[in-house]
CSV table of C-alpha atoms in Angstrom, one decimal:
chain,number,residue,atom,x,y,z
A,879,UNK,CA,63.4,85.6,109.6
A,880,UNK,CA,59.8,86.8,110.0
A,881,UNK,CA,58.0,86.8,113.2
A,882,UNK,CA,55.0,85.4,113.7
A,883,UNK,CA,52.0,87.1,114.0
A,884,UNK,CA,50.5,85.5,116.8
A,885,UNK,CA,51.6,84.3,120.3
A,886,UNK,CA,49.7,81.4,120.2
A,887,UNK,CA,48.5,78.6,118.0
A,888,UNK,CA,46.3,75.7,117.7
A,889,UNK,CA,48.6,73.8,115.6
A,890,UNK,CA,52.4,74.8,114.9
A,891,UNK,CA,54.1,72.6,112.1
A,892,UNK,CA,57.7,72.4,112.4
A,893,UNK,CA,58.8,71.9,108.6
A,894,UNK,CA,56.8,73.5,105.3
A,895,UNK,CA,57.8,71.1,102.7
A,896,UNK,CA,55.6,68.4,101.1
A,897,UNK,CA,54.3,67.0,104.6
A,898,UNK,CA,53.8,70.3,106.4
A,899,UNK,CA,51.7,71.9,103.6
A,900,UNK,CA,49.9,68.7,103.0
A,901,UNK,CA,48.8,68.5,106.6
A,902,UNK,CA,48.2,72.5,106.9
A,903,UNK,CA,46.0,72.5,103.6
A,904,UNK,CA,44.2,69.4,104.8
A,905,UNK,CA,43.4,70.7,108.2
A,906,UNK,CA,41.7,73.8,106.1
A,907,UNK,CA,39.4,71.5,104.9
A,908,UNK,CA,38.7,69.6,108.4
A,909,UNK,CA,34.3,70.5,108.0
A,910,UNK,CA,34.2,72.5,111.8
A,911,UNK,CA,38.0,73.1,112.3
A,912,UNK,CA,39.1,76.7,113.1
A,913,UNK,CA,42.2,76.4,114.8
A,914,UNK,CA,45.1,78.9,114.2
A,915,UNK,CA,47.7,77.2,112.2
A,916,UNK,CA,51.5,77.6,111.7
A,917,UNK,CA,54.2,76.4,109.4
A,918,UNK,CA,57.7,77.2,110.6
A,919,UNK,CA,59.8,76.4,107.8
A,920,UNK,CA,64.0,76.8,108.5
A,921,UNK,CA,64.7,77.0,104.5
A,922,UNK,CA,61.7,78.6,102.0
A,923,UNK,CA,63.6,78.1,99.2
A,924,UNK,CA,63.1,74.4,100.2
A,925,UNK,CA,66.8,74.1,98.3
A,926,UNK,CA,67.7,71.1,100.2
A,927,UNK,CA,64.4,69.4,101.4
A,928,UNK,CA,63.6,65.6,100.5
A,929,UNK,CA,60.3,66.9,98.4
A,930,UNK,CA,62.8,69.2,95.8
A,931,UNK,CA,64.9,65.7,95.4
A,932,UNK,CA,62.3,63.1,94.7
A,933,UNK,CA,62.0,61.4,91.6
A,934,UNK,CA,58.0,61.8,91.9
A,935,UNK,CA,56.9,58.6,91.2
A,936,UNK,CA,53.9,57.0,92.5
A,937,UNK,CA,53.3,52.9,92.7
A,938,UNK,CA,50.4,50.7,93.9
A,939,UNK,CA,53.0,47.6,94.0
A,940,UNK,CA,53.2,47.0,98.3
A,941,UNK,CA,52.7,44.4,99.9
A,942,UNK,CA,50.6,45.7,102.5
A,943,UNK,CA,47.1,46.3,102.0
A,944,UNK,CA,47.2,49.9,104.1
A,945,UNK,CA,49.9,50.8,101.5
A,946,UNK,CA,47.9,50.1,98.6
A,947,UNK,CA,45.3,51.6,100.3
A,948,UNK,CA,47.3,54.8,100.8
A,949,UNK,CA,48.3,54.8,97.0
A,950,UNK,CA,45.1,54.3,95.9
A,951,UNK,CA,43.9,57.3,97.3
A,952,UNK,CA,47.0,59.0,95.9
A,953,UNK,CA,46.5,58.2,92.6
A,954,UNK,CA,42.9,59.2,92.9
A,955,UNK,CA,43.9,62.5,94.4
A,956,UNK,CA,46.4,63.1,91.7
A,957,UNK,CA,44.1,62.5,89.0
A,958,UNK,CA,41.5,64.7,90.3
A,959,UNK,CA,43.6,67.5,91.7
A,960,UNK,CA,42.2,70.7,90.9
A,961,UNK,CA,38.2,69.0,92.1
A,962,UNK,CA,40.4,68.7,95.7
A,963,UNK,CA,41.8,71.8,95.2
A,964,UNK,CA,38.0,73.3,95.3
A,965,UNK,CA,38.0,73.6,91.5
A,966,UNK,CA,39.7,76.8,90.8
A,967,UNK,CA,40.5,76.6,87.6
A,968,UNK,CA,43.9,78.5,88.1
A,969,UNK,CA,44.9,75.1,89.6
A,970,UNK,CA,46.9,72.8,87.2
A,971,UNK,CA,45.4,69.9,86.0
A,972,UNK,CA,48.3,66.8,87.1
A,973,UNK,CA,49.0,63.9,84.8
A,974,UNK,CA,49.9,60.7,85.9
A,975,UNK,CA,51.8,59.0,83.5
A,976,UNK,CA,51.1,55.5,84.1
A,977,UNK,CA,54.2,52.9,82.6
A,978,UNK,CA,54.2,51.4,85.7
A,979,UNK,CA,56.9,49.9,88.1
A,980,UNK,CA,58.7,46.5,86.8
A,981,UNK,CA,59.9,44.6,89.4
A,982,UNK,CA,62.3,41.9,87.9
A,983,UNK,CA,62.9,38.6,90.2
A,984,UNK,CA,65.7,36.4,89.4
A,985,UNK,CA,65.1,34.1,91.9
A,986,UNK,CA,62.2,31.3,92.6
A,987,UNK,CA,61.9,33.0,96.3
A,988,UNK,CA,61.6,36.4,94.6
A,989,UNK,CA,59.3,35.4,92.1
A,990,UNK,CA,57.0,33.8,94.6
A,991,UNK,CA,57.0,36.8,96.7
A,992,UNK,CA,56.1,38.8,93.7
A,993,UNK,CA,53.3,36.0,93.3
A,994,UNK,CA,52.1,36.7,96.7
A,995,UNK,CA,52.2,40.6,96.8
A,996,UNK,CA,50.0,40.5,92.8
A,997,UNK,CA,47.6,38.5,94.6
A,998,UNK,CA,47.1,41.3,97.8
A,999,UNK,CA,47.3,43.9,95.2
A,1000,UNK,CA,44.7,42.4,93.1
A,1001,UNK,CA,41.9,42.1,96.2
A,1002,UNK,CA,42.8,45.8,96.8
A,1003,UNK,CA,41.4,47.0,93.1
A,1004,UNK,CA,45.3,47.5,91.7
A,1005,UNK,CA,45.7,46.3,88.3
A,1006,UNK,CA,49.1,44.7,89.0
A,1007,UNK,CA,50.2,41.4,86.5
A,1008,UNK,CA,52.3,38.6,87.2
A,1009,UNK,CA,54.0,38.1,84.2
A,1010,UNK,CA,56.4,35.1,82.8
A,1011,UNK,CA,59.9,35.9,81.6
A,1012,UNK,CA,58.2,35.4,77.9
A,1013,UNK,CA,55.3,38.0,78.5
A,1014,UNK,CA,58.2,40.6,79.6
A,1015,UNK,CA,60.1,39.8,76.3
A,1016,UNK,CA,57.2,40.1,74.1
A,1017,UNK,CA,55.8,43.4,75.6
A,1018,UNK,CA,59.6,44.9,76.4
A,1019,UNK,CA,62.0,43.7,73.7
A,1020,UNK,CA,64.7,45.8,75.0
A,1021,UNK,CA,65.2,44.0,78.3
A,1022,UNK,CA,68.4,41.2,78.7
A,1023,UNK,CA,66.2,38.6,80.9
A,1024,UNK,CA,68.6,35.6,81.1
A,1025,UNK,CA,68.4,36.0,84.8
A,1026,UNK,CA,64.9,37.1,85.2
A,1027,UNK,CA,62.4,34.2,85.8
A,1028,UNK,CA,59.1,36.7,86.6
A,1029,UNK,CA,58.5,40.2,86.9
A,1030,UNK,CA,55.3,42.5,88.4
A,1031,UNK,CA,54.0,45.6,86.3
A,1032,UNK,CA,51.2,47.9,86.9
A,1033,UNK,CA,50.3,50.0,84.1
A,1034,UNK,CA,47.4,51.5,85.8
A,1035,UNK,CA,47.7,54.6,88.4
A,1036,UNK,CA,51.6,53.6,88.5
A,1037,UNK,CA,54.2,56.0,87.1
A,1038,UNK,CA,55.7,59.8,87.2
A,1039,UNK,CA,53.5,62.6,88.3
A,1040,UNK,CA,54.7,66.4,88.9
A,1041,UNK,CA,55.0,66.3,92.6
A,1042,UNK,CA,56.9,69.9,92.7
A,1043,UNK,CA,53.3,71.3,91.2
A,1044,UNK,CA,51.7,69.4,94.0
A,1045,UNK,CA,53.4,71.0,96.6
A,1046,UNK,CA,53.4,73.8,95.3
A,1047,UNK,CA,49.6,74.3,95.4
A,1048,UNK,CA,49.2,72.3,98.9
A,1049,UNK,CA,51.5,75.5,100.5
A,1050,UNK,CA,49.7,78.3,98.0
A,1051,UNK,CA,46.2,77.1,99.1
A,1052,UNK,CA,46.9,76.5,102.7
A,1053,UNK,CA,48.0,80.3,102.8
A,1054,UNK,CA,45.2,81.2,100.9
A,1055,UNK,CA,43.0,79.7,103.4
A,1056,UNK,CA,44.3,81.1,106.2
A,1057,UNK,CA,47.6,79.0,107.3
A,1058,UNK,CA,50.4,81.1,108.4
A,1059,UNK,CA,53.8,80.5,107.2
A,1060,UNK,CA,56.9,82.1,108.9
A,1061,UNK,CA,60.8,81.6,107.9
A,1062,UNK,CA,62.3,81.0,111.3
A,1063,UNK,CA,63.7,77.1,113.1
A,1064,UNK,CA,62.4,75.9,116.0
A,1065,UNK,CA,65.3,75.1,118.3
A,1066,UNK,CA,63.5,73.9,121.6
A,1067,UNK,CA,60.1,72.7,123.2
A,1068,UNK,CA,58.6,73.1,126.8
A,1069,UNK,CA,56.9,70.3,128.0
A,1070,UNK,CA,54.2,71.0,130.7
A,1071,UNK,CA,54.5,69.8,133.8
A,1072,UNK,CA,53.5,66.5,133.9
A,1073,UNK,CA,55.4,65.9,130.5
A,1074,UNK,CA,52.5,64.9,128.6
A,1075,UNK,CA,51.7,67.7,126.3
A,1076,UNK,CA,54.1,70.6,124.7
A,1077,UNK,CA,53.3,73.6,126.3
A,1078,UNK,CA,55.8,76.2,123.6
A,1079,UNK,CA,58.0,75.8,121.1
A,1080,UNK,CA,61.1,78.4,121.2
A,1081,UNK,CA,62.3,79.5,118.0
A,1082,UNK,CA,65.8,80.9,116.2
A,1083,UNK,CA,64.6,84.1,116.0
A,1084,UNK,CA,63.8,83.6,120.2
A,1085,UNK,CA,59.8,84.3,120.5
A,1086,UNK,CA,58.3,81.6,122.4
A,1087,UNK,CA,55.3,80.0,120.5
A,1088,UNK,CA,52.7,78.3,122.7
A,1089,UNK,CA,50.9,75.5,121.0
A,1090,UNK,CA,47.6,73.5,121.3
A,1091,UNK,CA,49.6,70.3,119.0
A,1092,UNK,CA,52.9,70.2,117.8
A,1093,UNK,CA,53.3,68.4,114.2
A,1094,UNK,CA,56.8,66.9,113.3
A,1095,UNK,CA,57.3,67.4,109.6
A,1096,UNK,CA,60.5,67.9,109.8
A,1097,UNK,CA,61.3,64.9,107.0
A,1098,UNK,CA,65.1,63.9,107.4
A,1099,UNK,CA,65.6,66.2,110.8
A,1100,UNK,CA,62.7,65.0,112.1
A,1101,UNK,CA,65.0,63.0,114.9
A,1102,UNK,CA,66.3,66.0,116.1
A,1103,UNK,CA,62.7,67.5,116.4
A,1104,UNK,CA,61.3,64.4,118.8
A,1105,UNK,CA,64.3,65.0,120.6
A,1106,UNK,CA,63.1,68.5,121.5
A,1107,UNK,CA,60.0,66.9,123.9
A,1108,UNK,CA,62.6,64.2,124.9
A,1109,UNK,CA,61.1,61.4,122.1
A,1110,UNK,CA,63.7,59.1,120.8
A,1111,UNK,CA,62.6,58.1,116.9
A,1112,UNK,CA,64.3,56.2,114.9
A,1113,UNK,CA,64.6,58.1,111.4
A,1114,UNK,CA,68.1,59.3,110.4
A,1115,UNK,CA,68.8,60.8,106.6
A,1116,UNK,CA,70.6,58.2,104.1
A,1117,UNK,CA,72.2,59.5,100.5
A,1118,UNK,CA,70.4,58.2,97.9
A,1119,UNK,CA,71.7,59.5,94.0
A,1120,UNK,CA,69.8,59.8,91.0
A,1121,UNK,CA,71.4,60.7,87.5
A,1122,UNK,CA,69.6,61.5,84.3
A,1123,UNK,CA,70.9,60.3,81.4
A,1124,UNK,CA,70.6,60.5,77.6
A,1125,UNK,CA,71.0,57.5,75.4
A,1126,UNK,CA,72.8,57.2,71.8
A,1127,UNK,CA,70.1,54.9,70.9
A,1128,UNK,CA,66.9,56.1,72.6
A,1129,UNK,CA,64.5,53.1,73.4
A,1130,UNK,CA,61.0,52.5,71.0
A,1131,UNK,CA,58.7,52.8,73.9
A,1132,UNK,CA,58.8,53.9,77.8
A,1133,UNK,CA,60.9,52.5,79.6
A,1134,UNK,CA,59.0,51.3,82.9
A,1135,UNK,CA,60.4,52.1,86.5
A,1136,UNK,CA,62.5,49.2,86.1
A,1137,UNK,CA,63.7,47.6,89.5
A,1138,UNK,CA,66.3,45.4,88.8
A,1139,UNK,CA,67.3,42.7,91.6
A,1140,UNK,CA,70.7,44.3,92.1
A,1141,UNK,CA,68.5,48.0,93.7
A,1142,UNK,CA,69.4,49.7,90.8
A,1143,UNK,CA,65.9,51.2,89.3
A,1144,UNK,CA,65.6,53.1,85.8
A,1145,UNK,CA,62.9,54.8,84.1
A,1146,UNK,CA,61.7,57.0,81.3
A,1147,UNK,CA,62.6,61.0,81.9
A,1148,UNK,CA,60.7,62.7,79.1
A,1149,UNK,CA,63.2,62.2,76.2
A,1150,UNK,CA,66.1,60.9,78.8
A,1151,UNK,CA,66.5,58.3,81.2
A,1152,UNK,CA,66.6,58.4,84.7
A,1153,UNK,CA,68.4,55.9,87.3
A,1154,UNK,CA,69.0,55.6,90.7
A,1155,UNK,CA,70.1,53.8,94.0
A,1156,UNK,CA,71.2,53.6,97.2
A,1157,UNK,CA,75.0,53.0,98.0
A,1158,UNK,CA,75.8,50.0,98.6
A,1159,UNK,CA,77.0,51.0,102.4
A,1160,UNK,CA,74.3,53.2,103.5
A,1161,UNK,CA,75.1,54.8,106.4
A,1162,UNK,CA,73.0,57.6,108.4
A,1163,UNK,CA,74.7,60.9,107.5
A,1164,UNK,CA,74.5,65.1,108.6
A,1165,UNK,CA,71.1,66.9,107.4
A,1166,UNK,CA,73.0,69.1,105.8
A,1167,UNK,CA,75.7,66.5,104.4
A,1168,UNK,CA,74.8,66.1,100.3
A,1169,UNK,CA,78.6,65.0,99.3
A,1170,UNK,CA,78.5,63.0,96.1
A,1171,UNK,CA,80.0,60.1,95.3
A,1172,UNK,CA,81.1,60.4,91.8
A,1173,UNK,CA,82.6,56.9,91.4
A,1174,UNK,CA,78.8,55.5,91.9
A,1175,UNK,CA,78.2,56.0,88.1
A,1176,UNK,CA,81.0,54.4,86.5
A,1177,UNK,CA,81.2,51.5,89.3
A,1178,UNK,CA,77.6,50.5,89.8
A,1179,UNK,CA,74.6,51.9,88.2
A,1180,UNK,CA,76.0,52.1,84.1
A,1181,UNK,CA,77.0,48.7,84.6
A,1182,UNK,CA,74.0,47.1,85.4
A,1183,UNK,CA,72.1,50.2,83.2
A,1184,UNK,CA,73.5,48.8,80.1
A,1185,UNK,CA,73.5,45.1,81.1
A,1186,UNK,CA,69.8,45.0,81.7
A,1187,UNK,CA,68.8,47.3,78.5
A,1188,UNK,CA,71.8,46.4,76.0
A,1189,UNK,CA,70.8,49.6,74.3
A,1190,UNK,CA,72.1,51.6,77.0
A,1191,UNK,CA,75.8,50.8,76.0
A,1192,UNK,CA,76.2,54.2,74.7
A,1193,UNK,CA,74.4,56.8,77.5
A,1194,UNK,CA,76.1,59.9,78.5
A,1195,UNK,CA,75.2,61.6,81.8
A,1196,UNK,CA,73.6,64.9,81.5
A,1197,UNK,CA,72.7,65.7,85.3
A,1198,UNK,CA,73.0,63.9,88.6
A,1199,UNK,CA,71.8,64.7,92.8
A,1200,UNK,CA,71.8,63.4,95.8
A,1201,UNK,CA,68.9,64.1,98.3
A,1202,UNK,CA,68.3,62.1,101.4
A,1203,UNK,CA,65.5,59.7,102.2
A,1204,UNK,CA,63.9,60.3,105.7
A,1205,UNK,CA,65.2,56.6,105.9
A,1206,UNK,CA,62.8,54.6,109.4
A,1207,UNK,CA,65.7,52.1,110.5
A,1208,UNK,CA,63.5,50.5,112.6
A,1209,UNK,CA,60.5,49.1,109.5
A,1210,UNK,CA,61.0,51.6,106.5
A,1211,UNK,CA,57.7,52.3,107.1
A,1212,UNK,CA,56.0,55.9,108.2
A,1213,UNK,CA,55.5,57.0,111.9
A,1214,UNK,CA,52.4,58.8,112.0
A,1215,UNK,CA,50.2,60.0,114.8
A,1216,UNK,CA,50.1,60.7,118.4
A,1217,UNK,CA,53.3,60.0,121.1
A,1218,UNK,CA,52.3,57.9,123.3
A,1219,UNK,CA,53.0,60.0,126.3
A,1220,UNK,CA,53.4,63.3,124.9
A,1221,UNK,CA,49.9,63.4,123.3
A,1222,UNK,CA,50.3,66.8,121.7
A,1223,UNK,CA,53.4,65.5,120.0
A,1224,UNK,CA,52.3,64.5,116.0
A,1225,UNK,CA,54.0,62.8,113.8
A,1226,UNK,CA,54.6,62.4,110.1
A,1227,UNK,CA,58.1,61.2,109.5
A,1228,UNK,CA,60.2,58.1,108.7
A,1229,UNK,CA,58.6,57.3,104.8
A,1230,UNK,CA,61.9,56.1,103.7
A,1231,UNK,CA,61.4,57.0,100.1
A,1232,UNK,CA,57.8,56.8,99.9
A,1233,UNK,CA,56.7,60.3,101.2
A,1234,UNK,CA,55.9,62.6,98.2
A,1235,UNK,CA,53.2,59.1,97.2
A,1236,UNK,CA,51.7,59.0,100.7
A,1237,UNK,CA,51.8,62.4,101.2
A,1238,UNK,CA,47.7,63.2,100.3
A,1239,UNK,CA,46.4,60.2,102.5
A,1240,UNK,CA,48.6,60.8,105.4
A,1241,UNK,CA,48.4,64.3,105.6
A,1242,UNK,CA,44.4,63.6,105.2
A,1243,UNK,CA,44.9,61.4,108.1
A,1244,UNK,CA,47.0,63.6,110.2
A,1245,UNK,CA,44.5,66.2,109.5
A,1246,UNK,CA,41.5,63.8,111.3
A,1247,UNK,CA,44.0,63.3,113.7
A,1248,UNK,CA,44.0,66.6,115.1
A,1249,UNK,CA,40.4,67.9,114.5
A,1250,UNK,CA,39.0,65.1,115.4
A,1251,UNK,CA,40.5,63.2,117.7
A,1252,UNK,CA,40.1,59.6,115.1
A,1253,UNK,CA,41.1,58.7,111.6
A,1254,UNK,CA,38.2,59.0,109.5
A,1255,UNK,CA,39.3,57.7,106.4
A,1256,UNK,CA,42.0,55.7,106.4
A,1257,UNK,CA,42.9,54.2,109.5
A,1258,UNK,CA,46.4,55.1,110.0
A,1259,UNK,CA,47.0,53.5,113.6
A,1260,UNK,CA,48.9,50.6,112.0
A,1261,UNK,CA,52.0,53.5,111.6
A,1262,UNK,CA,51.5,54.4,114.9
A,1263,UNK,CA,55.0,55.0,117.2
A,1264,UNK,CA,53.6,52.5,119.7
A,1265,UNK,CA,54.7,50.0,117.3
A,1266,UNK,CA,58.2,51.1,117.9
A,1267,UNK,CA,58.3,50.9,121.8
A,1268,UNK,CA,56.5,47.3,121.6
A,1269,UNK,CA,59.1,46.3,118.8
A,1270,UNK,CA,56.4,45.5,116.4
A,1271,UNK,CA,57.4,46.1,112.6
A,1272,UNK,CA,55.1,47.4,110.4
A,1273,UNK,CA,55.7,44.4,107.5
A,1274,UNK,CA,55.9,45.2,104.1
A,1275,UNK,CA,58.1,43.8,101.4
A,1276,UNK,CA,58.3,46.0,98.8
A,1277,UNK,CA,60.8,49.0,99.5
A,1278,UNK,CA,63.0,50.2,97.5
């Protein structure tokens, strides 16, 4: 545990993984922001954070305009990382390799909702196609289809990207210019006395931090952080498992990130395969809870693996995790921005899978957030958490 070297902050960000450093590197680049910043991060070795188990893949197939919105920008960002990153050549140079997500529908409903979302898509700039079951089968031999009546695929700005590099450079650059990170948890919040702000944040280590805004990137915990200033939010950690595999008879071409209508999704892994889904009960569990289930394999995913790609008969297993999804049981959709009462109080939690994607727009948008009072970009309010006490969902149709 370090201490930190202050007794005060403008900004303390509880969490350092993918959001945390996103939002701390961003706010470094707010043009007249020179507020004190800390990251208190419970776990550097980020061992079990959500951003060390994602599958990195980036998509511009939602349904929701904002969404695409947010992607765009991702994709964008990814493509021209070391330009954001002020152009130090040092910085890496990310690829995004673009064989797109295939969403398979094998049923008219489906299909029509795929129709519906390649429209939205389409007015947005993505290059998403609605294809017939005979355009998949001429373009992706490999596929069994007798079930599939329409599909969606993207092969532009849609793929696998090295998130872990990403991060990696949001946290190096935010220290570099000027962010403090300390190991340490915070364990409690003061709220002033009218309970609208956050006066201090206590920590583990017990020093008393006091704090100008308090930033809840706390990914699958982040429940337990709201409840600190007495905010109820609906995000609790689900398992979700991911196995790479290696196949006797390797396919001709990529394999796109293929959702098939059962949840089961499958892409290219360099010279392997990956797969992945959620259980089919899918209850919240512990933080710290990362118990496999083994029989998932053998019961559910190789099944429908090798029913959908016939050449995936013969696949052996070669590595497998579980990580948890920051899973918003209320829309599946982020929370992002000011409480409503306890204006102090920011979030940037509940992305349900979508987080490492999102992560350069919304941690852009946090950053306006707290410099300047408004979103300056993208407008973000949509994700608001009034949305939760007025029971309005946040609508899209395309999570996985």
């Amino acid at each position: 545990m370090g201490n930190a070297a202050h007794k005060s902050y403008d900004v303390v960000i509880v969490g350092g993984a993918i959001y945390g450093s996103s939002v701390a590197w961003w706010l470094t680049q707010m043009k007249g922001f020179d507020g004190r910043i800390l990251v208190v991060e419970r776990d550097p070795t980020y061992e079990f954070a959500s951003t060390s188990h994602t599958n990195s893949c980036i998509r511009q197939q939602f349904s929701n305009r904002l969404n695409i919105q947010i992607s765009r920008f991702g994709a964008e960002f990814i493509k021209g990382f070391r330009g954001f990153m002020g152009g130090d050549p040092e910085v890496p140079n990310l690829v995004l390799q673009s064989y797109g997500y295939m969403y398979l529908a094998d049923t008219p409903e489906f299909a029509e909702t795929l129709r519906e979302s390649q429209a939205i898509q389409a007015a947005e700039g993505a290059h998403t196609r609605h294809m017939t079951r005979d355009q998949i089968a001429a373009e992706y031999p490999f596929y069994q289809l007798d079930d599939v009546l329409a599909a969606n695929h993207n092969l532009v700005d849609e793929g696998y990207f090295d998130g872990g590099t990403m991060f990696d450079w949001f946290k190096r650059m935010a220290r570099r210019n000027g962010v403090e990170y300390i190991h340490d948890e915070v364990t409690a919040m003061s709220l002033n006395a009218a309970g609208t702000g956050v006066a201090s944040v206590t920590l583990k280590s017990g020093d008393t931090i006091a704090c100008g805004t308090v930033v809840n990137a706390s990914g699958p915990r982040a429940a337990a952080t709201a409840q600190m200033a007495g905010i109820d939010l609906p995000v609790r950690p689900r398992k979700r498992y991911t196995f790479i595999f290696d196949a006797a008879n390797p396919l001709d071409r990529d394999l796109p990130l293929t959702i098939d209508p059962s949840g089961v999704h499958m892409r290219s892994e360099g010279k392997y395969y990956l797969a992945g889904c959620p259980p089919d009960e899918d209850p919240d569990v512990a933080p710290d809870d990362f118990g496999f289930d083994h029989s998932l394999w053998q019961e559910k995913v190789w099944p429908i693996v090798a029913t959908r790609v016939p050449a995936f008969e013969q696949v052996k297993v070669i590595n497998e995790w579980v990580g948890h999804y920051a899973y918003n049981t209320f829309d599946q959709n982020a929370v992002v921005g000011r409480h409503t009462k306890v204006a102090n109080f920011v979030f940037v939690n509940g992305f349900s899978g979508h987080g490492l994607q999102q992560s350069p727009a919304l941690g852009r948008g946090v950053a306006e957030q707290i410099a300047y009072g408004e979103y300056r970009t993208l407008d973000l309010a949509p994700f608001g958490f009034n949305r939760i006490e007025n029971q309005y969902k946040f609508m899209e149709n395309a999570v996985i």
